Amino acid sequence: MYRLTGALALLLTSTSVIAQEAVQQPRTGPTESQEPASERSDIIVTGIRRSLADSLAAKRDSAQVVDAISAEDVGKFPDKNIGEALQRVTGVQITRSGGEGQAITIRGADASLNRVEINGQSALSTSIAAAAGNGSNRAVDFRDLPAEFVSRLEVLKSATPDMTEGGLGGTVRIITRRPFDAKDGYLAGSAQGIYNELADKVDPKFAVIGSKLFAHDTIGVLVSGTYENRTIRYDQARTTGWRQVETRQPATPAAQNCLSGRNQARCVDLDNSGFGDFYPDIPRYITATEPTKRYAVNGILEWRPNDDFRAYVEGTYTRSDTISDDQYLQLSTTQSVANGGIDPTGVVIRDETAQTVTFVNGSNAGTGPSVNYRSVIGSLNRRTFNGILGGEWTTGQFKFSARGTYAASRVLNDEVDVTASVSGKDALPWITIDYNNPQNAPNIILPIDTTTTQGINTLSVEARPRLNKQRETGAKFDAEFRPDERGFLTSLKSGIELNQLVSSSRFQNAVYTLNGITGQTTLTRSGVTGTQVLGTTTPAAQLANIRDLLNTYGGMGDGSFFKTGDLGFSGIDRWWNLGDDLANAIGVPDPYTSISPLDTYKVTEKTIAGYFQGAFNVDLGFDLSGVVGARLVHTRTVSSGSQSTDGVITPARYTGEYTVLLPSLNLRAEVIPRKLVVRATASDVLARPAPSQMAPNVRLDSVALTGSRGNPGLKPYRAWQYDLGFEYYLSRTDYVSVTAFRKDIKSFIDTQSQEEEIDGQVYTIRLPVNGTQHVTIQGVEAGVQLGLDFLPGPLSNLGVTANYTFNSDSGYEGKDYFTSASLPFPGVSRNSYNASVFYDDGRFAIRGSYNWRSRYLINAVDRGNNPSFGESFGQFDASASYVINPHVSVFLEGVNLTDSTRIENANSVYRRNVIETYGRRLYFGVRAKL
């Protein structure tokens, strides 16, 4: 299979292509449902060139700053994943999960600060993590909605008053196909195989979409569905945290020690630089195998009795079910001994970082350094639904539209952790980690055989399910008046919108532990104080029981760790694996008998918004048009959860509210008719805090009279954003553009202390509040789209697209914990680009694209107090297709053909946190349309 992979990769990488398109927006501003762009020429083009031509005309005529990507045909989208498609847009950068496009940033704004819509309705978050403190947020996961449903994607970078607020970075509109897009009915579908190089397995995917008009073309029905059975496979070599080490134990007084006191003289400093060295905290290897089934259905029923009226009902449902089998070989290096047990004779220091270090174990079993064989199993289940009932009516110069919406998301991370540990100086006398290799990756060297159960003395099974749910109901009414076309005003529009979002999160936890050191079997549960001893035997008997369970129900890994990508060395590639059989043999504890009260909550957010906007057009020797107006929004928040006072749990409820005015202006000047367009925009935008930040989660200490809680009174992030753009259109398919932008962001969320009276007692409470930090992000986006039809013969079928984004930022108050050096705004890559080439002769097409972004900050303070960065990353994707006849085509597509390795570090290439490989993916199959 590897020879096949290499041959296909060579074929696909011989030529490269992608098409980035923009989409039409009416001069009066965007609406939720729009007709497809009409043809603007008698010349009929198909495939890539058609999408380029249509989108160019739309970009040129748009009132806003908009970029878009359109499907080339029914069920034929440029990328296999919506997130991966959006990375082709200027100013958009992607984050991946297991190699799949998961979320995006727009002009540096985090995924949770952007708004995503499906046919004008809110797409809700299915983001989740199992650990306590990881509740719901607003980031949308793009992996589950099939690209086959999409007619076009729009990224709106400037706002108009009729747009629903919430996109501080921008608004992503996912627009699915509609039954009246084509007069003639059709039935289209595809069947494909997906080959994952790391899993070395082919998986199936099927898609079908059908559309038909009835009743003399007044009723339209469209139904589409997909099924996918994927094996998601990725490997990681991680070092979770780089820490400084105390020279003395006990490390007292705390105010003068290395870690709490930040006293470098008390830190281990083997290179005598005057600054403490950094040592690895939790080095670990991970092989992740996550079989995933995805289902999706989209349906639309639309009635158009005449050209002036339409009514519709539509819905989109997605479902994703993942079975996890993630195997860890994980070390703990900490121990409470002088100099952390570091053997100074073999340490190599580079950039204040240990490149080779041996920790001598001076601790008894159950404490200090350990080797942990860990399996993260269980399931991850995501569900979303979006439903809309609406209508539009035009009478004379008036147009009225109304809609009711319902959206819901549900995600359950039913995680189970099985862990077998080796600890104590007798079983584990030392551990060595060697980073002295080309990738600065952790080469783990141990005195035990990881392919056996040697030295294991504890075994545990932990169930920790987290359930996040969101539900949004909404209603919107708009009225538009179009004056006489000879006047200055071309449109007056106003409307009202009501939404209610309910977000809830529930976390539960229970752990069985078989302790071969004490002989005990114990149970601990969230929300229950103390540990319950279920049974006691001799340590020898418990150890025998543990090893019998491991040998009977455990097993050896397949040795495929990092068989793709570049790890930088050859070392341990297999270790003892745990899994479902072992967990079931021990018994998975029931976590549902109690909850973690301070990590369980419900937040209700009610908004009412009204707006007024006017569109105008005036001849100043050139055509000047624009949209100006304002949106007034009132938000009320109610959060309910729990309060803990010295461990006593009682209910808690808090409220908050605010009102904001959001003015905006979008100008478009056609300086040279159909050639040179100049744009200028200014708009006030917002993004609301995560629901988890507004949850109560009250913790009180009645002795110290201190505490902490969430804050439902948090106000939204706010930003004034500006654009100045120049677009020159060379032909029907060719243009160059340059846009300068600026975003002034304020109302960031900080943490501060304030006095509050609770139950008659005054406490000093730490809580999140809106701070005074003011961040400016500014930059330039440049793009070119060029068909090479001036070349002779077949070369005239070539074309290129390319874009580049430059970002700079100022005002961010995040500092390096150790050096106090200023840090960039999280998520902002200073440079990014996408370069593409395509060939399309109407029958054979080949295309490819290389996408790259520079280094960016992930967290200002990560584990060990260092900042964490994503290193620069580039990836090449390509595809080829051949039209057999007007009804059938075959295709071959490749993702990550460069076999790129994703890397994160702790502010130094010598302190790498994550080195990840997910290999190449190949798609091959057939499309048909009747």
Short mmCIF file of N, CA and C in Angstrom, two decimals, residues 313-449:
data_model
loop_
_atom_site.label_atom_id
_atom_site.label_comp_id
_atom_site.label_asym_id
_atom_site.label_seq_id
_atom_site.Cartn_x
_atom_site.Cartn_y
_atom_site.Cartn_z
N VAL A 313 -39.27 25.58 4.56
CA VAL A 313 -38.91 24.92 5.80
C VAL A 313 -37.70 24.05 5.49
N GLU A 314 -36.72 24.07 6.35
CA GLU A 314 -35.48 23.35 6.07
C GLU A 314 -34.84 22.88 7.37
N GLY A 315 -34.02 21.87 7.24
CA GLY A 315 -33.32 21.35 8.41
C GLY A 315 -32.05 20.63 8.03
N THR A 316 -31.08 20.68 8.91
CA THR A 316 -29.80 19.99 8.73
C THR A 316 -29.45 19.27 10.03
N TYR A 317 -29.15 17.98 9.92
CA TYR A 317 -28.81 17.17 11.08
C TYR A 317 -27.46 16.50 10.84
N THR A 318 -26.59 16.55 11.84
CA THR A 318 -25.31 15.85 11.74
C THR A 318 -25.11 14.99 12.99
N ARG A 319 -24.41 13.90 12.78
CA ARG A 319 -24.11 12.98 13.88
C ARG A 319 -22.72 12.41 13.67
N SER A 320 -21.95 12.39 14.74
CA SER A 320 -20.60 11.84 14.69
C SER A 320 -20.38 10.97 15.92
N ASP A 321 -19.93 9.73 15.70
CA ASP A 321 -19.67 8.79 16.79
C ASP A 321 -18.24 8.27 16.66
N THR A 322 -17.43 8.58 17.66
CA THR A 322 -16.03 8.18 17.67
C THR A 322 -15.77 7.20 18.81
N ILE A 323 -15.08 6.12 18.50
CA ILE A 323 -14.61 5.18 19.52
C ILE A 323 -13.11 5.42 19.70
N SER A 324 -12.70 5.78 20.89
CA SER A 324 -11.31 6.14 21.14
C SER A 324 -10.49 4.92 21.56
N ASP A 325 -9.29 4.86 21.03
CA ASP A 325 -8.30 3.88 21.47
C ASP A 325 -6.94 4.56 21.40
N ASP A 326 -6.69 5.41 22.40
CA ASP A 326 -5.47 6.22 22.44
C ASP A 326 -4.54 5.63 23.51
N GLN A 327 -3.35 5.21 23.07
CA GLN A 327 -2.41 4.53 23.95
C GLN A 327 -1.22 5.44 24.27
N TYR A 328 -0.94 5.62 25.56
CA TYR A 328 0.10 6.52 26.04
C TYR A 328 1.23 5.73 26.71
N LEU A 329 2.46 6.18 26.46
CA LEU A 329 3.58 5.84 27.32
C LEU A 329 4.01 7.15 27.95
N GLN A 330 3.78 7.31 29.24
CA GLN A 330 3.84 8.63 29.88
C GLN A 330 4.72 8.58 31.12
N LEU A 331 5.62 9.56 31.24
CA LEU A 331 6.51 9.66 32.39
C LEU A 331 6.12 10.82 33.29
N SER A 332 6.37 10.67 34.56
CA SER A 332 6.34 11.79 35.50
C SER A 332 7.76 11.94 36.06
N THR A 333 8.29 13.15 36.06
CA THR A 333 9.69 13.35 36.46
C THR A 333 9.85 14.07 37.79
N THR A 334 8.77 14.46 38.43
CA THR A 334 8.87 15.28 39.64
C THR A 334 9.07 14.42 40.89
N GLN A 335 9.83 14.94 41.83
CA GLN A 335 9.97 14.33 43.15
C GLN A 335 10.50 15.37 44.12
N SER A 336 10.12 15.21 45.38
CA SER A 336 10.49 16.19 46.41
C SER A 336 11.82 15.82 47.04
N VAL A 337 12.88 15.93 46.25
CA VAL A 337 14.24 15.74 46.75
C VAL A 337 15.10 16.90 46.24
N ALA A 338 16.24 17.12 46.87
CA ALA A 338 17.13 18.21 46.46
C ALA A 338 17.52 18.06 45.00
N ASN A 339 17.50 19.18 44.28
CA ASN A 339 17.86 19.23 42.85
C ASN A 339 17.01 18.33 41.97
N GLY A 340 15.82 17.95 42.49
CA GLY A 340 14.88 17.16 41.70
C GLY A 340 15.38 15.79 41.33
N GLY A 341 16.46 15.32 41.97
CA GLY A 341 17.02 14.03 41.62
C GLY A 341 17.81 14.03 40.32
N ILE A 342 18.15 15.21 39.81
CA ILE A 342 18.87 15.31 38.54
C ILE A 342 20.31 14.86 38.71
N ASP A 343 20.76 13.96 37.82
CA ASP A 343 22.17 13.55 37.79
C ASP A 343 22.93 14.60 36.99
N PRO A 344 23.76 15.42 37.65
CA PRO A 344 24.41 16.54 36.93
C PRO A 344 25.49 16.10 35.95
N THR A 345 25.94 14.85 36.03
CA THR A 345 27.09 14.45 35.21
C THR A 345 26.75 14.31 33.74
N GLY A 346 25.48 14.03 33.42
CA GLY A 346 25.15 13.80 32.01
C GLY A 346 24.29 14.86 31.38
N VAL A 347 24.06 15.97 32.09
CA VAL A 347 23.13 16.98 31.59
C VAL A 347 23.81 17.84 30.52
N VAL A 348 23.10 18.05 29.41
CA VAL A 348 23.52 18.97 28.35
C VAL A 348 22.50 20.10 28.30
N ILE A 349 22.97 21.37 28.39
CA ILE A 349 22.07 22.53 28.43
C ILE A 349 22.23 23.33 27.13
N ARG A 350 21.10 23.64 26.49
CA ARG A 350 21.06 24.56 25.35
C ARG A 350 19.88 25.50 25.54
N ASP A 351 20.12 26.77 25.37
CA ASP A 351 19.07 27.78 25.53
C ASP A 351 18.33 27.58 26.85
N GLU A 352 19.10 27.42 27.92
CA GLU A 352 18.58 27.23 29.28
C GLU A 352 17.70 25.98 29.38
N THR A 353 17.93 24.99 28.51
CA THR A 353 17.05 23.82 28.46
C THR A 353 17.88 22.55 28.46
N ALA A 354 17.47 21.59 29.28
CA ALA A 354 18.17 20.30 29.33
C ALA A 354 17.89 19.52 28.05
N GLN A 355 18.96 19.19 27.33
CA GLN A 355 18.82 18.40 26.12
C GLN A 355 18.98 16.90 26.40
N THR A 356 19.73 16.59 27.41
CA THR A 356 19.84 15.21 27.90
C THR A 356 19.85 15.26 29.41
N VAL A 357 18.98 14.48 30.06
CA VAL A 357 18.92 14.52 31.51
C VAL A 357 18.49 13.16 32.04
N THR A 358 19.12 12.78 33.16
CA THR A 358 18.73 11.57 33.88
C THR A 358 18.23 11.97 35.26
N PHE A 359 17.03 11.47 35.60
CA PHE A 359 16.48 11.69 36.93
C PHE A 359 16.71 10.42 37.74
N VAL A 360 17.45 10.54 38.83
CA VAL A 360 17.70 9.41 39.73
C VAL A 360 16.55 9.36 40.74
N ASN A 361 15.91 8.24 40.83
CA ASN A 361 14.71 8.11 41.66
C ASN A 361 15.10 7.89 43.11
N GLY A 362 14.77 8.85 43.94
CA GLY A 362 15.03 8.72 45.37
C GLY A 362 13.77 8.57 46.18
N SER A 363 12.65 8.21 45.53
CA SER A 363 11.34 8.18 46.18
C SER A 363 10.84 6.76 46.38
N ASN A 364 9.98 6.62 47.36
CA ASN A 364 9.34 5.34 47.61
C ASN A 364 8.22 5.09 46.61
N ALA A 365 7.79 3.85 46.51
CA ALA A 365 6.71 3.50 45.59
C ALA A 365 5.46 4.30 45.91
N GLY A 366 4.78 4.74 44.86
CA GLY A 366 3.57 5.56 45.01
C GLY A 366 3.83 7.03 44.98
N THR A 367 5.10 7.44 44.99
CA THR A 367 5.46 8.86 44.91
C THR A 367 6.61 9.01 43.91
N GLY A 368 6.91 10.26 43.56
CA GLY A 368 8.08 10.55 42.74
C GLY A 368 7.93 10.13 41.30
N PRO A 369 9.06 9.97 40.59
CA PRO A 369 9.03 9.63 39.17
C PRO A 369 8.27 8.32 38.91
N SER A 370 7.63 8.26 37.74
CA SER A 370 6.87 7.05 37.41
C SER A 370 6.81 6.89 35.90
N VAL A 371 6.57 5.65 35.50
CA VAL A 371 6.24 5.32 34.11
C VAL A 371 4.79 4.86 34.11
N ASN A 372 3.99 5.46 33.23
CA ASN A 372 2.56 5.17 33.20
C ASN A 372 2.15 4.67 31.82
N TYR A 373 1.61 3.47 31.77
CA TYR A 373 0.97 2.97 30.57
C TYR A 373 -0.50 3.37 30.68
N ARG A 374 -0.93 4.24 29.79
CA ARG A 374 -2.26 4.83 29.93
C ARG A 374 -3.06 4.63 28.64
N SER A 375 -4.31 4.28 28.79
CA SER A 375 -5.20 4.12 27.64
C SER A 375 -6.41 5.01 27.83
N VAL A 376 -6.65 5.89 26.86
CA VAL A 376 -7.85 6.73 26.86
C VAL A 376 -8.82 6.09 25.88
N ILE A 377 -9.87 5.49 26.43
CA ILE A 377 -10.86 4.79 25.61
C ILE A 377 -12.22 5.43 25.84
N GLY A 378 -13.27 4.76 25.43
CA GLY A 378 -14.60 5.32 25.56
C GLY A 378 -15.08 5.85 24.22
N SER A 379 -16.00 6.81 24.27
CA SER A 379 -16.60 7.32 23.04
C SER A 379 -16.77 8.83 23.11
N LEU A 380 -16.86 9.43 21.92
CA LEU A 380 -17.14 10.85 21.76
C LEU A 380 -18.27 10.97 20.76
N ASN A 381 -19.41 11.50 21.21
CA ASN A 381 -20.61 11.56 20.38
C ASN A 381 -21.06 13.01 20.23
N ARG A 382 -21.14 13.45 18.97
CA ARG A 382 -21.57 14.82 18.67
C ARG A 382 -22.87 14.78 17.86
N ARG A 383 -23.80 15.69 18.19
CA ARG A 383 -25.06 15.82 17.46
C ARG A 383 -25.35 17.31 17.25
N THR A 384 -25.81 17.67 16.05
CA THR A 384 -26.28 19.04 15.83
C THR A 384 -27.54 19.00 14.98
N PHE A 385 -28.38 20.00 15.18
CA PHE A 385 -29.58 20.18 14.36
C PHE A 385 -29.81 21.66 14.14
N ASN A 386 -30.14 22.03 12.92
CA ASN A 386 -30.52 23.39 12.57
C ASN A 386 -31.81 23.34 11.77
N GLY A 387 -32.85 24.03 12.24
CA GLY A 387 -34.12 24.07 11.55
C GLY A 387 -34.61 25.49 11.36
N ILE A 388 -35.21 25.77 10.20
CA ILE A 388 -35.69 27.12 9.88
C ILE A 388 -37.06 27.01 9.23
N LEU A 389 -37.98 27.88 9.64
CA LEU A 389 -39.27 28.07 8.99
C LEU A 389 -39.37 29.55 8.65
N GLY A 390 -39.52 29.86 7.35
CA GLY A 390 -39.48 31.27 6.99
C GLY A 390 -40.21 31.56 5.70
N GLY A 391 -40.31 32.87 5.41
CA GLY A 391 -40.95 33.31 4.19
C GLY A 391 -40.53 34.71 3.81
N GLU A 392 -40.73 35.05 2.52
CA GLU A 392 -40.45 36.39 2.01
C GLU A 392 -41.58 36.80 1.08
N TRP A 393 -41.95 38.09 1.16
CA TRP A 393 -43.04 38.62 0.33
C TRP A 393 -42.66 39.99 -0.16
N THR A 394 -42.75 40.18 -1.47
CA THR A 394 -42.48 41.47 -2.10
C THR A 394 -43.78 42.01 -2.66
N THR A 395 -44.11 43.25 -2.29
CA THR A 395 -45.30 43.90 -2.82
C THR A 395 -44.93 45.34 -3.16
N GLY A 396 -44.96 45.67 -4.42
CA GLY A 396 -44.57 47.00 -4.86
C GLY A 396 -43.13 47.28 -4.51
N GLN A 397 -42.92 48.37 -3.76
CA GLN A 397 -41.57 48.77 -3.37
C GLN A 397 -41.15 48.20 -2.01
N PHE A 398 -42.01 47.34 -1.44
CA PHE A 398 -41.72 46.79 -0.12
C PHE A 398 -41.38 45.30 -0.22
N LYS A 399 -40.48 44.87 0.68
CA LYS A 399 -40.16 43.46 0.82
C LYS A 399 -40.15 43.12 2.30
N PHE A 400 -40.89 42.07 2.66
CA PHE A 400 -40.97 41.63 4.05
C PHE A 400 -40.44 40.20 4.15
N SER A 401 -39.73 39.92 5.21
CA SER A 401 -39.24 38.57 5.45
C SER A 401 -39.36 38.25 6.93
N ALA A 402 -39.65 36.99 7.23
CA ALA A 402 -39.77 36.54 8.61
C ALA A 402 -39.28 35.10 8.69
N ARG A 403 -38.74 34.76 9.85
CA ARG A 403 -38.27 33.39 10.04
C ARG A 403 -38.24 33.05 11.51
N GLY A 404 -38.49 31.78 11.78
CA GLY A 404 -38.29 31.24 13.12
C GLY A 404 -37.23 30.15 13.03
N THR A 405 -36.38 30.07 14.04
CA THR A 405 -35.24 29.15 13.97
C THR A 405 -35.12 28.34 15.26
N TYR A 406 -34.59 27.14 15.10
CA TYR A 406 -34.26 26.30 16.24
C TYR A 406 -32.96 25.57 15.93
N ALA A 407 -32.01 25.66 16.85
CA ALA A 407 -30.73 24.98 16.70
C ALA A 407 -30.39 24.29 18.00
N ALA A 408 -29.74 23.13 17.90
CA ALA A 408 -29.35 22.39 19.10
C ALA A 408 -28.05 21.65 18.83
N SER A 409 -27.25 21.54 19.86
CA SER A 409 -26.04 20.72 19.78
C SER A 409 -25.90 19.94 21.08
N ARG A 410 -25.35 18.75 20.94
CA ARG A 410 -25.13 17.88 22.10
C ARG A 410 -23.83 17.13 21.87
N VAL A 411 -22.94 17.17 22.83
CA VAL A 411 -21.69 16.44 22.71
C VAL A 411 -21.38 15.77 24.04
N LEU A 412 -21.17 14.46 23.97
CA LEU A 412 -20.86 13.66 25.17
C LEU A 412 -19.48 13.04 24.98
N ASN A 413 -18.55 13.44 25.84
CA ASN A 413 -17.24 12.80 25.88
C ASN A 413 -17.28 11.77 27.01
N ASP A 414 -17.62 10.53 26.64
CA ASP A 414 -17.76 9.46 27.63
C ASP A 414 -16.41 8.77 27.77
N GLU A 415 -15.47 9.48 28.35
CA GLU A 415 -14.08 9.02 28.40
C GLU A 415 -13.84 8.07 29.56
N VAL A 416 -13.03 7.06 29.28
CA VAL A 416 -12.56 6.13 30.31
C VAL A 416 -11.04 6.06 30.21
N ASP A 417 -10.35 6.27 31.32
CA ASP A 417 -8.90 6.17 31.37
C ASP A 417 -8.49 4.94 32.16
N VAL A 418 -7.62 4.13 31.56
CA VAL A 418 -7.05 2.98 32.24
C VAL A 418 -5.54 3.24 32.36
N THR A 419 -5.01 3.16 33.58
CA THR A 419 -3.60 3.51 33.81
C THR A 419 -2.92 2.44 34.67
N ALA A 420 -1.77 1.99 34.18
CA ALA A 420 -0.91 1.08 34.94
C ALA A 420 0.41 1.80 35.19
N SER A 421 0.85 1.86 36.44
CA SER A 421 2.01 2.70 36.80
C SER A 421 3.13 1.89 37.43
N VAL A 422 4.35 2.33 37.10
CA VAL A 422 5.57 1.82 37.72
C VAL A 422 6.16 2.97 38.52
N SER A 423 6.35 2.78 39.82
CA SER A 423 6.91 3.85 40.65
C SER A 423 7.78 3.26 41.75
N GLY A 424 8.59 4.11 42.37
CA GLY A 424 9.47 3.68 43.45
C GLY A 424 10.87 3.39 42.97
N LYS A 425 11.85 3.71 43.80
CA LYS A 425 13.25 3.60 43.40
C LYS A 425 13.70 2.16 43.17
N ASP A 426 13.00 1.20 43.75
CA ASP A 426 13.38 -0.20 43.52
C ASP A 426 12.92 -0.67 42.14
N ALA A 427 11.69 -0.34 41.78
CA ALA A 427 11.17 -0.78 40.49
C ALA A 427 11.67 0.10 39.35
N LEU A 428 11.94 1.39 39.65
CA LEU A 428 12.32 2.36 38.61
C LEU A 428 13.47 3.22 39.15
N PRO A 429 14.71 2.74 39.10
CA PRO A 429 15.82 3.47 39.72
C PRO A 429 16.16 4.78 39.02
N TRP A 430 15.87 4.91 37.76
CA TRP A 430 16.19 6.14 37.02
C TRP A 430 15.36 6.21 35.74
N ILE A 431 15.27 7.40 35.18
CA ILE A 431 14.71 7.59 33.84
C ILE A 431 15.57 8.62 33.12
N THR A 432 15.75 8.44 31.84
CA THR A 432 16.54 9.36 31.02
C THR A 432 15.70 9.84 29.84
N ILE A 433 15.79 11.12 29.53
CA ILE A 433 15.15 11.68 28.34
C ILE A 433 16.22 12.43 27.56
N ASP A 434 16.35 12.07 26.28
CA ASP A 434 17.39 12.63 25.42
C ASP A 434 16.73 13.39 24.27
N TYR A 435 16.93 14.70 24.24
CA TYR A 435 16.38 15.54 23.17
C TYR A 435 17.43 15.90 22.12
N ASN A 436 18.58 15.33 22.22
CA ASN A 436 19.68 15.68 21.33
C ASN A 436 19.53 14.94 20.00
N ASN A 437 18.53 15.37 19.20
CA ASN A 437 18.27 14.80 17.89
C ASN A 437 17.74 15.91 16.99
N PRO A 438 17.67 15.71 15.68
CA PRO A 438 17.31 16.81 14.77
C PRO A 438 15.96 17.46 15.05
N GLN A 439 15.02 16.72 15.66
CA GLN A 439 13.70 17.30 15.93
C GLN A 439 13.55 17.76 17.37
N ASN A 440 14.61 17.61 18.19
CA ASN A 440 14.52 17.93 19.63
C ASN A 440 13.30 17.25 20.25
N ALA A 441 13.10 16.01 19.87
CA ALA A 441 11.98 15.22 20.36
C ALA A 441 12.43 14.37 21.55
N PRO A 442 11.50 13.99 22.44
CA PRO A 442 11.88 13.23 23.64
C PRO A 442 12.18 11.76 23.33
N ASN A 443 13.43 11.39 23.38
CA ASN A 443 13.83 9.99 23.25
C ASN A 443 13.86 9.40 24.66
N ILE A 444 12.87 8.61 25.00
CA ILE A 444 12.72 8.07 26.35
C ILE A 444 13.56 6.80 26.49
N ILE A 445 14.41 6.78 27.52
CA ILE A 445 15.27 5.63 27.79
C ILE A 445 14.99 5.16 29.22
N LEU A 446 14.68 3.87 29.39
CA LEU A 446 14.22 3.36 30.67
C LEU A 446 14.98 2.11 31.07
N PRO A 447 15.04 1.84 32.39
CA PRO A 447 15.68 0.61 32.86
C PRO A 447 14.74 -0.58 32.86
N ILE A 448 13.53 -0.40 32.36
CA ILE A 448 12.55 -1.50 32.33
C ILE A 448 12.17 -1.78 30.88
N ASP A 449 11.63 -2.96 30.64
CA ASP A 449 11.20 -3.37 29.31
C ASP A 449 9.73 -2.98 29.13
#
